[in-house]
Coordinates of C-alpha atoms in Angstrom, one line a residue:
X15 CA 86.7 -13.6 93.1
X16 CA 85.1 -10.4 92.4
X17 CA 81.7 -9.7 90.9
X18 CA 81.2 -7.3 88.1
X19 CA 79.9 -4.5 90.2
X20 CA 82.9 -4.8 92.7
X21 CA 85.3 -4.9 89.9
X22 CA 84.1 -1.7 88.2
X23 CA 84.3 0.0 91.6
X24 CA 87.9 -1.0 92.1
X25 CA 88.6 0.0 88.6
X26 CA 87.3 3.6 89.1
X27 CA 89.2 3.7 92.5
X28 CA 92.5 2.6 90.7
X29 CA 92.2 5.3 88.0
X30 CA 91.4 7.8 90.7
X31 CA 94.5 6.7 92.7
X32 CA 96.9 7.2 89.6
X33 CA 95.1 10.2 88.2
X34 CA 97.4 13.5 88.4
X35 CA 94.0 15.1 89.5
X36 CA 93.5 12.8 92.4
X37 CA 94.4 15.5 94.9
X38 CA 91.7 17.9 94.0
X39 CA 93.4 19.7 91.0
X40 CA 91.2 20.9 88.3
X41 CA 91.0 18.3 85.5
X42 CA 91.3 19.4 81.9
X43 CA 88.1 19.1 79.6
X44 CA 87.6 15.5 78.3
X45 CA 89.2 13.8 81.4
X46 CA 87.2 11.3 83.1
X47 CA 88.0 9.3 86.4
X48 CA 85.8 6.5 85.4
X49 CA 87.1 3.7 83.2
X50 CA 83.9 4.7 81.1
X51 CA 84.0 6.8 79.1
X52 CA 87.4 8.0 77.6
X53 CA 90.0 8.0 80.5
X54 CA 93.4 9.1 79.6
X55 CA 96.3 7.8 81.4
X56 CA 99.5 10.2 81.2
X57 CA 102.5 10.9 83.1
X58 CA 102.9 13.7 85.8
X59 CA 106.3 14.6 84.6
X60 CA 106.2 17.9 82.7
X61 CA 108.9 17.5 80.3
X62 CA 109.0 14.0 78.9
X63 CA 106.3 13.4 76.5
X64 CA 106.2 11.0 73.4
X65 CA 107.3 12.5 70.2
X66 CA 106.1 9.4 68.5
X67 CA 102.5 10.1 69.4
X68 CA 102.5 13.7 67.9
X69 CA 101.7 12.4 64.4
X70 CA 98.2 11.6 65.1
X71 CA 95.7 11.0 62.3
X72 CA 92.0 10.6 62.8
X73 CA 89.9 7.9 61.0
X74 CA 86.8 9.3 59.4
X75 CA 83.8 7.3 60.3
X76 CA 82.2 6.1 56.9
X77 CA 78.9 4.2 56.8
X78 CA 79.6 0.6 55.6
X79 CA 77.4 0.0 52.7
X80 CA 78.0 -1.1 49.1
X81 CA 77.8 2.4 47.8
X82 CA 80.8 3.4 49.9
X83 CA 82.6 0.1 49.7
X84 CA 85.9 -0.1 47.8
X85 CA 84.3 -3.1 46.2
X86 CA 81.5 -1.1 44.6
X87 CA 83.0 -1.4 41.2
X88 CA 83.3 -5.1 41.6
X89 CA 86.8 -5.4 42.4
X90 CA 88.7 -7.7 44.9
X91 CA 87.3 -6.9 48.6
X92 CA 89.5 -5.3 51.2
X93 CA 90.4 -7.1 54.4
X94 CA 88.0 -4.7 56.2
X95 CA 85.2 -5.4 53.7
X96 CA 85.5 -9.3 54.3
X97 CA 85.5 -8.8 58.0
X98 CA 82.5 -6.5 58.0
X99 CA 80.5 -8.7 55.6
X100 CA 81.0 -11.9 57.8
X101 CA 79.8 -10.2 61.1
X102 CA 76.9 -12.5 61.2
X103 CA 78.9 -15.6 60.7
X104 CA 79.9 -17.0 64.3
X105 CA 83.3 -18.8 64.5
X106 CA 83.0 -22.6 64.7
X107 CA 85.8 -22.8 67.1
X108 CA 86.8 -20.6 69.9
X109 CA 88.9 -17.8 68.7
X110 CA 91.1 -18.4 71.8
X111 CA 91.9 -22.1 70.7
X112 CA 92.7 -20.8 67.2
X113 CA 94.9 -17.8 67.8
X114 CA 96.5 -18.0 71.4
X115 CA 100.0 -18.9 71.8
X116 CA 100.8 -21.9 74.1
X117 CA 100.7 -21.2 77.7
X118 CA 99.4 -22.4 81.0
X119 CA 95.9 -20.8 80.6
X120 CA 95.4 -20.4 76.9
X121 CA 94.0 -23.2 74.7
X122 CA 93.5 -25.4 77.6
X123 CA 91.1 -23.3 79.8
X124 CA 89.3 -21.2 77.2
X125 CA 86.5 -19.7 79.3
X126 CA 82.8 -20.8 78.6
X127 CA 81.1 -18.2 76.4
X128 CA 77.9 -18.4 78.4
X129 CA 79.7 -17.1 81.6
X130 CA 81.5 -14.1 80.1
X131 CA 79.9 -10.7 80.2
X132 CA 82.9 -8.6 79.7
X133 CA 85.8 -8.5 77.4
X134 CA 89.1 -6.7 78.3
X135 CA 91.8 -6.5 75.8
X136 CA 95.3 -5.1 76.8
X137 CA 98.0 -4.1 74.2
X138 CA 101.6 -4.9 75.2
X139 CA 104.0 -2.4 73.9
X140 CA 103.9 1.0 76.0
X141 CA 100.5 0.1 77.3
X142 CA 101.2 -2.6 79.7
X143 CA 104.9 -2.7 79.2
X144 CA 107.0 0.3 78.9
X145 CA 108.8 -0.8 75.8
X146 CA 112.1 1.2 74.9
X147 CA 111.9 3.2 71.7
X148 CA 114.6 4.2 69.4
X149 CA 116.4 7.3 71.0
X150 CA 116.1 10.4 69.2
X151 CA 119.2 11.7 71.1
X152 CA 121.2 8.9 69.7
X153 CA 119.7 8.5 66.2
X154 CA 118.7 10.8 63.6
X155 CA 115.1 11.0 62.3
X156 CA 115.9 9.0 59.0
X157 CA 117.8 6.4 60.9
X158 CA 114.8 5.7 63.2
X159 CA 112.6 5.5 60.2
X160 CA 114.9 2.7 58.7
X161 CA 115.0 1.1 62.1
X162 CA 111.2 1.1 62.6
X163 CA 110.1 0.2 59.1
X164 CA 109.4 -3.5 58.6
X165 CA 111.2 -3.6 55.3
X166 CA 114.3 -1.6 56.2
X167 CA 116.5 -4.4 57.7
X168 CA 116.7 -8.1 57.1
X169 CA 115.3 -9.0 60.5
X170 CA 112.6 -6.4 60.4
X171 CA 114.1 -3.7 62.8
X172 CA 113.0 -2.5 66.0
X173 CA 109.5 -4.0 66.3
X174 CA 110.2 -7.4 64.7
X175 CA 113.8 -8.1 65.7
X176 CA 113.6 -9.5 69.3
X177 CA 117.2 -8.3 70.3
X178 CA 115.9 -4.9 71.1
X179 CA 113.1 -5.9 73.4
X180 CA 115.5 -8.4 75.0
X181 CA 118.0 -5.5 75.6
X182 CA 115.7 -3.6 77.8
X183 CA 117.1 -2.6 81.1
X184 CA 120.2 -4.7 82.2
X185 CA 119.4 -7.6 79.8
X186 CA 117.1 -10.5 79.6
X187 CA 118.8 -12.6 82.2
X188 CA 119.1 -9.9 84.9
X189 CA 115.8 -8.3 84.3
X190 CA 114.0 -11.7 84.5
X191 CA 115.2 -12.2 88.0
X192 CA 113.7 -8.9 89.1
X193 CA 110.6 -9.2 86.9
X194 CA 111.7 -6.1 84.8
X195 CA 111.1 -3.9 87.7
X196 CA 110.5 -0.2 86.5
X197 CA 109.5 -1.2 83.0
X198 CA 105.8 -1.7 83.8
X199 CA 102.9 0.6 83.5
X200 CA 101.7 -0.3 87.0
X201 CA 98.4 1.5 86.6
X202 CA 97.4 -0.9 83.8
X203 CA 99.1 -3.9 85.5
X204 CA 96.5 -3.3 88.2
X205 CA 93.7 -3.2 86.0
X206 CA 94.8 -6.2 84.1
X207 CA 95.1 -8.3 87.4
X208 CA 91.5 -7.1 88.4
X209 CA 90.3 -8.2 84.8
X210 CA 91.7 -11.7 85.4
X211 CA 90.1 -12.0 88.9
X212 CA 86.7 -11.1 87.6
X213 CA 84.9 -14.4 86.6
X214 CA 82.6 -12.5 84.3
X215 CA 85.4 -11.1 82.2
X216 CA 87.5 -12.4 79.5
X217 CA 91.1 -11.1 79.9
X218 CA 93.1 -10.9 76.6
X219 CA 96.8 -9.7 75.9
X220 CA 96.7 -8.7 72.2
X221 CA 100.1 -7.7 70.4
X222 CA 100.9 -7.1 66.7
X223 CA 104.4 -8.6 67.3
X224 CA 104.9 -12.0 65.4
X225 CA 104.4 -15.1 67.4
X226 CA 107.4 -16.8 65.7
X227 CA 109.9 -14.3 67.0
X228 CA 108.2 -13.1 70.3
X229 CA 106.4 -16.0 71.9
X230 CA 109.1 -17.2 74.4
X231 CA 110.2 -13.5 75.0
X232 CA 106.8 -11.9 75.8
X233 CA 105.5 -15.1 77.8
X234 CA 108.5 -14.9 80.0
X235 CA 108.3 -11.1 80.6
X236 CA 104.6 -11.8 81.5
X237 CA 105.0 -14.7 83.6
X238 CA 108.1 -13.0 85.5
X239 CA 105.6 -10.2 86.6
X240 CA 103.0 -12.9 87.9
X241 CA 100.3 -11.7 85.3
X242 CA 97.8 -14.1 84.0
X243 CA 95.6 -13.9 80.9
X244 CA 93.0 -16.1 79.3
X245 CA 95.0 -15.7 76.1
X246 CA 98.0 -14.1 74.8
X247 CA 97.5 -13.5 71.1
X248 CA 100.3 -12.6 68.8
X249 CA 100.4 -12.4 65.0
X250 CA 100.9 -15.6 63.1
X251 CA 103.1 -15.6 59.9
X252 CA 100.8 -17.7 57.9
X253 CA 98.8 -17.1 54.9
X254 CA 95.7 -16.0 56.8
X255 CA 97.7 -12.9 58.0
X256 CA 99.6 -12.2 54.8
X257 CA 99.6 -8.6 54.0
X258 CA 97.7 -7.3 56.8
X259 CA 98.5 -4.4 59.2
X260 CA 98.6 -4.6 63.0
X261 CA 95.2 -2.9 63.0
X262 CA 93.5 -5.3 60.7
X263 CA 94.9 -8.2 62.6
X264 CA 93.6 -6.9 65.8
X265 CA 90.4 -6.0 64.4
X266 CA 89.9 -9.4 63.3
X267 CA 90.6 -10.9 66.7
X268 CA 88.4 -8.4 68.4
X269 CA 85.5 -9.1 66.0
X270 CA 85.9 -13.0 66.3
X271 CA 85.9 -12.7 70.1
X272 CA 82.7 -10.6 70.1
X273 CA 81.0 -13.0 67.8
X274 CA 82.0 -16.1 69.7
X275 CA 81.4 -14.6 73.2
X276 CA 78.0 -13.5 72.2
X277 CA 76.7 -13.0 75.7
X278 CA 79.2 -10.1 76.4
X279 CA 77.7 -6.7 77.5
X280 CA 80.9 -4.8 77.2
X281 CA 84.3 -4.6 75.8
X282 CA 87.1 -2.5 77.0
X283 CA 90.4 -2.1 74.9
X284 CA 93.5 -0.5 76.3
X285 CA 95.9 0.8 73.7
X286 CA 98.7 3.4 73.5
X287 CA 98.5 4.5 69.7
X288 CA 95.7 7.0 68.8
X289 CA 95.4 5.7 65.2
X290 CA 95.0 2.2 66.4
X291 CA 92.5 3.3 69.0
X292 CA 90.6 5.2 66.5
X293 CA 90.5 2.3 64.2
X294 CA 89.0 0.0 67.0
X295 CA 86.3 2.7 67.7
X296 CA 85.4 2.7 64.1
X297 CA 85.0 -1.1 63.8
X298 CA 83.1 -1.3 67.2
X299 CA 80.7 1.2 66.1
X300 CA 80.0 -0.6 63.0
X301 CA 79.8 -3.8 64.7
X302 CA 77.4 -2.5 67.4
X303 CA 75.2 -1.0 64.8
X304 CA 74.8 -4.2 62.8
X305 CA 74.7 -7.0 65.3
X306 CA 75.1 -5.7 68.9
X307 CA 73.2 -2.6 69.5
X308 CA 73.3 -3.1 73.2
X309 CA 77.2 -3.5 73.3
X310 CA 79.1 -0.9 75.5
X311 CA 82.5 -0.4 74.1
X312 CA 85.3 1.7 75.2
X313 CA 88.9 2.2 73.9
X314 CA 91.1 3.7 76.5
X315 CA 94.2 5.6 75.2
X316 CA 97.0 5.0 77.5
X317 CA 99.9 7.7 77.6
X318 CA 103.3 7.0 79.2
X319 CA 106.6 8.8 79.2
X320 CA 108.9 7.4 76.5
X321 CA 111.7 5.0 77.6
X322 CA 115.0 4.3 76.2
X323 CA 117.8 1.5 76.3
X324 CA 121.2 2.3 77.6
X325 CA 122.8 4.4 74.6
X326 CA 125.8 2.1 74.7
X327 CA 123.6 -0.9 74.7
X328 CA 121.4 0.5 71.9
X329 CA 124.3 1.3 69.6
X330 CA 125.8 -2.3 70.3
X331 CA 122.4 -3.9 69.3
X332 CA 122.1 -1.7 66.4
X333 CA 125.5 -2.5 64.9
X334 CA 124.7 -6.3 65.5
X335 CA 121.6 -5.8 63.7
X336 CA 123.2 -4.2 60.7
X337 CA 126.1 -6.6 60.7
X338 CA 123.4 -9.3 60.5
X339 CA 121.5 -7.5 57.7
X340 CA 124.7 -7.1 55.7
X341 CA 125.8 -10.6 56.1
X342 CA 122.3 -11.7 54.9
X343 CA 122.8 -9.4 51.9
X344 CA 126.0 -10.7 50.9
X345 CA 124.6 -14.3 50.9
X346 CA 121.6 -13.3 48.9
X347 CA 119.3 -14.3 51.9
X348 CA 117.5 -10.9 52.2
X349 CA 113.6 -11.1 52.2
X350 CA 112.2 -10.1 48.8
X351 CA 110.5 -6.9 50.4
X352 CA 113.5 -5.8 52.1
X353 CA 114.5 -2.6 50.5
X354 CA 118.2 -2.0 51.5
X355 CA 121.0 -4.2 49.9
X356 CA 123.5 -2.8 52.6
X357 CA 123.3 -0.2 55.5
X358 CA 126.1 1.6 57.2
X359 CA 126.1 3.2 60.5
X360 CA 128.0 6.6 60.7
X361 CA 128.5 9.4 63.3
X362 CA 127.7 12.9 62.4
X363 CA 128.3 16.1 64.4
X364 CA 125.0 18.0 64.8
X365 CA 126.2 21.0 66.8
X366 CA 129.1 22.1 69.0
X367 CA 129.4 24.4 72.0
X368 CA 129.1 24.3 75.7
X369 CA 127.2 21.1 76.6
X370 CA 125.1 21.4 79.8
X371 CA 125.4 18.7 82.7
X372 CA 122.1 16.7 82.6
X373 CA 121.2 17.9 86.2
X374 CA 121.5 21.7 85.0
X375 CA 119.3 21.0 82.1
X376 CA 116.6 19.8 84.5
X377 CA 117.1 22.7 86.7
X378 CA 116.7 25.1 83.8
X379 CA 113.4 23.3 82.7
X380 CA 112.1 23.4 86.1
X381 CA 112.8 27.1 86.2
X382 CA 110.9 27.7 83.0
X383 CA 108.0 25.7 84.3
X384 CA 107.9 27.7 87.4
X385 CA 108.1 31.0 85.6
X386 CA 104.5 30.8 84.1
X387 CA 105.9 31.8 80.8
X388 CA 104.6 28.5 79.5
X389 CA 101.5 26.6 79.4
X390 CA 101.6 23.0 80.8
X391 CA 102.2 20.5 78.0
X392 CA 99.3 19.3 75.8
X393 CA 98.1 15.8 76.7
X394 CA 98.0 14.0 74.4
X395 CA 100.7 16.1 72.5
X396 CA 99.4 17.9 69.6
X397 CA 101.2 18.5 66.2
X398 CA 102.4 21.9 67.3
X399 CA 103.5 20.5 70.8
X400 CA 106.6 22.1 72.5
X401 CA 109.9 20.3 72.5
X402 CA 112.0 20.9 75.5
X403 CA 115.8 21.6 75.1
X404 CA 118.0 23.3 77.4
X405 CA 121.1 21.3 76.5
X406 CA 123.7 23.7 75.2
X407 CA 125.1 27.1 74.7
X408 CA 125.8 26.8 71.0
X409 CA 129.0 27.9 69.4
X410 CA 128.3 26.3 65.8
X411 CA 124.9 25.1 65.1
X412 CA 126.0 23.4 62.0
X413 CA 128.7 21.0 62.9
X414 CA 132.1 20.8 64.6
X415 CA 134.0 23.3 66.9
X416 CA 135.9 26.0 65.0
X417 CA 139.6 25.3 64.8
X418 CA 140.5 27.8 67.4
X419 CA 138.7 25.7 70.1
X420 CA 139.8 22.3 69.0
X421 CA 142.4 22.2 71.8
X422 CA 139.7 23.2 74.3
X423 CA 137.5 20.0 73.7
X424 CA 136.5 18.7 77.2
X425 CA 137.3 21.8 79.1
X426 CA 134.9 22.7 81.8
X427 CA 133.3 26.2 81.9
X428 CA 130.9 27.7 84.6
X429 CA 128.1 30.1 83.7
X430 CA 125.5 32.1 85.4
X431 CA 122.0 32.3 84.4
X432 CA 120.7 36.0 84.4
X433 CA 117.7 36.4 82.3
X434 CA 114.6 34.5 81.1
X435 CA 112.3 35.4 78.2
X436 CA 109.9 34.2 75.3
X437 CA 108.7 35.3 72.0
X438 CA 105.0 34.9 70.9
X439 CA 104.5 31.6 73.0
X440 CA 106.7 29.9 70.5
X441 CA 110.3 30.0 71.9
X442 CA 111.7 30.4 75.4
X443 CA 115.4 31.0 76.4
X444 CA 117.6 32.2 79.1
X445 CA 120.8 34.8 78.9
X446 CA 123.8 33.4 80.4
X447 CA 127.3 34.9 81.1
X448 CA 130.6 33.1 82.3
X449 CA 131.1 33.3 86.0
X450 CA 134.6 34.2 85.3
X451 CA 134.3 37.5 83.5
X452 CA 137.7 37.5 82.2
X453 CA 137.2 34.1 80.6
X454 CA 137.1 34.2 76.7
X455 CA 134.2 32.2 75.4
X456 CA 133.1 31.8 71.8
X457 CA 129.2 31.5 71.1
X458 CA 127.1 31.9 68.2
X459 CA 125.3 34.9 69.3
X460 CA 126.9 37.9 70.8
X461 CA 124.9 37.6 74.1
X462 CA 125.0 33.7 75.0
X463 CA 121.7 32.1 75.4
X464 CA 120.3 28.7 76.0
X465 CA 117.0 27.8 74.1
X466 CA 114.8 25.9 76.8
X467 CA 111.8 25.1 74.6
X468 CA 110.5 25.6 71.1
X469 CA 107.3 24.9 69.6
X470 CA 107.7 22.5 66.6
X471 CA 108.1 24.0 63.2
X472 CA 109.5 27.3 64.7
X473 CA 112.9 28.4 63.5
X474 CA 115.4 28.6 66.3
X475 CA 116.7 31.9 64.9
X476 CA 113.4 33.6 66.0
X477 CA 115.1 33.5 69.5
X478 CA 116.5 36.9 68.5
X479 CA 112.9 38.4 68.5
X480 CA 112.7 38.0 72.2
X481 CA 112.4 41.5 73.4
X482 CA 111.7 41.3 76.9
X483 CA 114.0 39.7 79.2
X484 CA 113.2 39.3 83.0
X485 CA 116.1 39.3 85.2
X486 CA 116.4 36.5 87.8
X487 CA 116.4 37.6 91.3
X488 CA 118.9 35.0 92.2
X489 CA 121.2 34.1 89.2
X490 CA 121.7 30.2 88.7
X491 CA 125.0 28.7 88.3
X492 CA 125.3 26.1 85.8
X493 CA 128.3 23.9 84.5
X494 CA 129.2 23.0 81.0
X495 CA 131.7 21.1 79.1
X496 CA 133.2 22.1 75.7
X497 CA 132.0 19.4 73.2
X498 CA 130.3 18.2 70.2
X499 CA 126.9 16.7 70.0
X500 CA 127.0 13.8 67.7
X501 CA 124.1 11.7 66.4
X502 CA 124.2 8.3 64.4
X503 CA 123.0 8.2 60.8
X504 CA 122.4 5.4 58.6
X505 CA 123.8 5.3 55.0
X506 CA 121.4 3.0 53.0
X507 CA 122.2 1.3 49.6
X508 CA 118.9 0.4 47.9
X509 CA 118.7 -3.0 46.2
X510 CA 118.3 -3.0 42.5
X511 CA 114.7 -3.3 41.4
X512 CA 115.2 -6.4 39.4
X513 CA 117.6 -8.0 41.8
X514 CA 116.1 -9.7 45.0
X515 CA 119.4 -11.5 46.0
X516 CA 121.3 -8.5 47.0

């Protein structure tokens, strides 16, 4: 068993071990090695950064008083107002006994409040476990929007339908045998283990996933890894949680734990989503100012590379989910809040041309990074972050191959990369030419190019404004296949406003 001082020392050592700056490289401003304050976990890989986390919003801190409250006019109080008004009311029963899902430790062995000095709370998805996300290379932006919406499909979509989590890796049965090896954020796993071993700390796994759908699944994943928690808390589908957001649900649990375990000196929350993290900070700041002025609180934002399902598996799971949705619609079984009566999955050609082998794309991105023409990616990504590409020499940026290339579909063509350049730190590209100079090629631009990276909201046509091209001392050979880049879209047919049966 570890005492508190030893545990904090090991937490610092763990973070130093996994830090990309552990070897003496200069750390960026705002990075701290210590778990207190504000450490940032993020990958060493230079090109694979989360697109989902670029839509970052900040909560403005507002003093909580009646003048600023939404209830100032006497209307119905918000969930947040009710939560804040009850800060002085200690729960009659242990929140663990109230909220935890059944398990070997939860409910039976809830720790004694008199012995707990620290609370450590771990989010599940993309904090502790590297949960696959909808693949933007497979699905259109609008399709991902339908899939991630809780009201788009009958079973709730990506985050509410267990089939997508169970499809991780090689599937539930095979992954269970190897404890989902490779799908864990091992840095956070190590911290969770130390939290569990510390007798002064309460160790909680807190997820916004619904208990009715995910109790067995998440319990099995955690058990296979050999992880222990004082409680695993998932959202219940009862009237007490009706209409509340994930942030509201988690804040309610956090506040209840702090009120019941009133001898705690500190709370640390590990979370991957910036909006959630900011919401926790807002609540904890207010709570500490009202009832716990000595409370030390920290919200650690965890950044991991995105992971995806096998594309074939993802497509099959999606087709199954749409089939279940459409069958429920035909039988009048859709939930009253489900927006779409019917949803169809269709394939659409995004562009066509000479598609690079994946290994060659990686080679070109490495070339770009080593050229020093581009700054290292932002961590965390910002709204104008760079999107890395390097996938094709485009023939038609708006759709299918021209008719005079239809018979060449699947044909292999070798190219040599001759020059590299950039414009205004917004777009980066290389010039290429066929290895066989006598070979006829058809490209969208007179001089064939490959866009390697582009700042978001930049028009790809700005590539023509690159005026300085640097010749490569040793041209690189790349392999391509003539083909078409396809993406899956969803055609949705909304339900009639006055009809909740189909």
